[in-house]
CSV table of C-alpha atoms in Angstrom, one decimal:
chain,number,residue,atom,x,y,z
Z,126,UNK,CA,-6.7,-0.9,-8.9
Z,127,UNK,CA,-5.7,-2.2,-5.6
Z,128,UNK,CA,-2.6,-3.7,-3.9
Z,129,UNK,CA,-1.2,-5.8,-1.1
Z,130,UNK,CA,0.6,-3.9,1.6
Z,131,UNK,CA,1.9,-5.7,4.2
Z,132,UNK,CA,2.2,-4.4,7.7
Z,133,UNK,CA,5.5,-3.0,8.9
Z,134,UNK,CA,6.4,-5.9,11.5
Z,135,UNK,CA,7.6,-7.7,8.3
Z,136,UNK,CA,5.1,-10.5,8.7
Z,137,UNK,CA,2.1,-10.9,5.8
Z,138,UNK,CA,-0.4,-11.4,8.6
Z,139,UNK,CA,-3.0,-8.5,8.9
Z,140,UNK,CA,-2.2,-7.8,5.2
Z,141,UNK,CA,-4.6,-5.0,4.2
Z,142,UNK,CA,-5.7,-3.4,0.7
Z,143,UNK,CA,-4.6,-0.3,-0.2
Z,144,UNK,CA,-5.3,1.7,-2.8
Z,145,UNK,CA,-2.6,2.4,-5.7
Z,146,UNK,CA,-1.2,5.8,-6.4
Z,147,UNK,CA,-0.8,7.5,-9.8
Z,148,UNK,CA,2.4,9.8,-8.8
Z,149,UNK,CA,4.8,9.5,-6.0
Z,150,UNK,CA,7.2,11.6,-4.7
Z,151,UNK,CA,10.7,9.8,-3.6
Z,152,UNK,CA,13.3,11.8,-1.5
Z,153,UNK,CA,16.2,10.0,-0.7
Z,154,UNK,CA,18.3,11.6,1.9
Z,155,UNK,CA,21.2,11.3,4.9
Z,156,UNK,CA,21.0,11.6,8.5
Z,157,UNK,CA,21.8,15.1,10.7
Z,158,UNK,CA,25.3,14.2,10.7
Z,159,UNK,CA,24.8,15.0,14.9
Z,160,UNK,CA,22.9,12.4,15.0
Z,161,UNK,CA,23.7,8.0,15.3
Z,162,UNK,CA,21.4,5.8,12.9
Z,163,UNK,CA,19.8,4.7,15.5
Z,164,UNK,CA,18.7,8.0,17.1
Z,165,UNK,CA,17.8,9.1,13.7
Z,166,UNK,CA,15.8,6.3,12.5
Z,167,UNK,CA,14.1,7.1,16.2
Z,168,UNK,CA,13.1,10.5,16.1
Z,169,UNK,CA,12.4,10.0,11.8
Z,170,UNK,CA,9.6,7.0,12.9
Z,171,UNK,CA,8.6,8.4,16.1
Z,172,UNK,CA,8.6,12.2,16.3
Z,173,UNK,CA,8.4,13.3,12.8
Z,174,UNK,CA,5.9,10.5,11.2
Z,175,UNK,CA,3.4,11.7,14.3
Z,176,UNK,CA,3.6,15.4,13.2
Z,177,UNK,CA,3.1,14.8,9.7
Z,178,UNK,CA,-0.4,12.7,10.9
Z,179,UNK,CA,-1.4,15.4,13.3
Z,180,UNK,CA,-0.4,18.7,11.4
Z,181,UNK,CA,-1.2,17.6,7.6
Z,182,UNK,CA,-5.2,18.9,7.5
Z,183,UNK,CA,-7.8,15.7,7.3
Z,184,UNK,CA,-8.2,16.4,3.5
Z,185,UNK,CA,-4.6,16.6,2.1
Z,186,UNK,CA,-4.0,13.2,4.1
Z,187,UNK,CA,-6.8,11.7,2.2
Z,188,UNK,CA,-5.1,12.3,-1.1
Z,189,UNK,CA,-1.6,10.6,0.6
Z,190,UNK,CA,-2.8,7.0,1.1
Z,191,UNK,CA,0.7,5.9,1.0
Z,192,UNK,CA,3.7,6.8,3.3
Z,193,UNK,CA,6.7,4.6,3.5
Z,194,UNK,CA,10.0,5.3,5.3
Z,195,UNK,CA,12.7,3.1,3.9
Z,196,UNK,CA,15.6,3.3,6.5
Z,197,UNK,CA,18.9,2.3,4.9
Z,198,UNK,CA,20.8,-0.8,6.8
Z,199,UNK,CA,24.3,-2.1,6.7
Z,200,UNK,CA,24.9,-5.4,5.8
Z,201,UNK,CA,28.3,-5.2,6.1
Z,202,UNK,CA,31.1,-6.5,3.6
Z,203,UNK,CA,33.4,-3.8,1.1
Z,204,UNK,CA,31.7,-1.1,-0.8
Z,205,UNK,CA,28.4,-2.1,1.4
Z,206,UNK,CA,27.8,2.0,2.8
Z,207,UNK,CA,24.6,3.1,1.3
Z,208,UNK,CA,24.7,6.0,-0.2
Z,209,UNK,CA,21.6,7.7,1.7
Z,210,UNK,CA,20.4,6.7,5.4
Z,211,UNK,CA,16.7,7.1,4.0
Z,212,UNK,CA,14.2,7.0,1.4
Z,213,UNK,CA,10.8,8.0,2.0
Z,214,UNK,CA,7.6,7.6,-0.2
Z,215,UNK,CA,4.7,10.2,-0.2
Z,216,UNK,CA,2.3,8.2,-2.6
Z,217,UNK,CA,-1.1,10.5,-4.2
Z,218,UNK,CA,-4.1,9.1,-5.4
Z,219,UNK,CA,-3.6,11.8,-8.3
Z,220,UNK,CA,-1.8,14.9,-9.1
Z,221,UNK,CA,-4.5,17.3,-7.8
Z,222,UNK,CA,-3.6,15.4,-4.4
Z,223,UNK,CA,0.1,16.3,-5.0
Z,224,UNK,CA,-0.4,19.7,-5.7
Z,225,UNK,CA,-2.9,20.2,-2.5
Z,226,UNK,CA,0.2,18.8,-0.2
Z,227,UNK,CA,2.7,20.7,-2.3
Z,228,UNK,CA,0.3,23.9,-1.8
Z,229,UNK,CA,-0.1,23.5,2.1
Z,230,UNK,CA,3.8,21.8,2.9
Z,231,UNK,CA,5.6,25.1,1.4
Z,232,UNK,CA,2.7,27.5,3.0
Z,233,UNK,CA,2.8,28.8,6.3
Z,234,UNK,CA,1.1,25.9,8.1
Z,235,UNK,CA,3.8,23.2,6.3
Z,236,UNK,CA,6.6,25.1,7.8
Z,237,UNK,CA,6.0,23.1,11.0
Z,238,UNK,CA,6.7,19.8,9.1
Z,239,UNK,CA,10.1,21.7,7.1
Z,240,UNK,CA,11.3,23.4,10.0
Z,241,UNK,CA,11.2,19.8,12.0
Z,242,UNK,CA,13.2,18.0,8.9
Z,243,UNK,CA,16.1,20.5,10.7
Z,244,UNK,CA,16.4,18.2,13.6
Z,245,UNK,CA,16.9,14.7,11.6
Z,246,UNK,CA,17.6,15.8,8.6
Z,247,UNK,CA,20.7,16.7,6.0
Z,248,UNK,CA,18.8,18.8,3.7
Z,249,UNK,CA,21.8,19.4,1.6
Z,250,UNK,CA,21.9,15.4,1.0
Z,251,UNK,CA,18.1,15.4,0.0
Z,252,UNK,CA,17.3,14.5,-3.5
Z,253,UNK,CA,13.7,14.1,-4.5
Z,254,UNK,CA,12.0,12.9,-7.9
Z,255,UNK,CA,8.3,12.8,-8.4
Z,256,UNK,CA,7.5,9.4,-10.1
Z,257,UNK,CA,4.8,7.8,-11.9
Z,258,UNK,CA,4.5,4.0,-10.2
Z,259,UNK,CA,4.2,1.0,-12.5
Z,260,UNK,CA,3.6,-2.3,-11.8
Z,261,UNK,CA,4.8,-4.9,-14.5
């Protein structure tokens, strides 16, 4: 089964297909308190989202055809805070995919990837769940 993804400028146009995932894992977390939200949200698209491209190996990416970074924003108003600054999305095509990234992220070669979460990243704050996607 396939689904709609629309690019990240927030327009439809240059919709592409991409392919569903089985499992999913969702880690919702806060900023390094050193940093602003906007330097953040900066170095989290920029820096971080390059490394995981260029450091993951060619085959565990294959099995992750679905990354999404869902930066929190204010809208303002009383009790408006969100809880967490981010929620990212590491979507598998199945759970031999997760396991593979699960395998090579806490190895040796991952700990480029963990040790650059330091920078941006509250790990204290970091909740993650592994989820099975539906689509009612």
């Amino acid at each position: 089964m396939y689904r709609r993804a629309a690019p990240g400028d927030g327009t439809m146009q240059g919709m592409t297909m991409t392919p569903d995932v089985t499992v999913k894992v969702v880690a919702a977390f806060n900023r390094n308190p050193a940093l602003s939200r906007e330097e953040f949200s900066s170095y989290y698209e920029e820096h971080h989202a390059a490394l995981f491209r260029t450091k993951t190996p060619p085959a565990i990416l294959a099995g992750i055809p679905h990354y999404v970074q869902n930066v929190a924003i204010e809208l303002g108003g009383a009790g408006a805070q969100p809880p967490y600054d981010c929620v990212t999305e590491l979507g598998f095509t199945d759970e031999a995919a997760l396991r593979a990234w699960n395998d090579w992220y806490f190895g040796p070669e991952g700990k480029v990837l963990r040790d650059d979460e330091e920078h941006f990243m509250d790990k204290a704050s970091r909740v993650i769940i592994v989820t099975a996607p539906r689509h009612p």
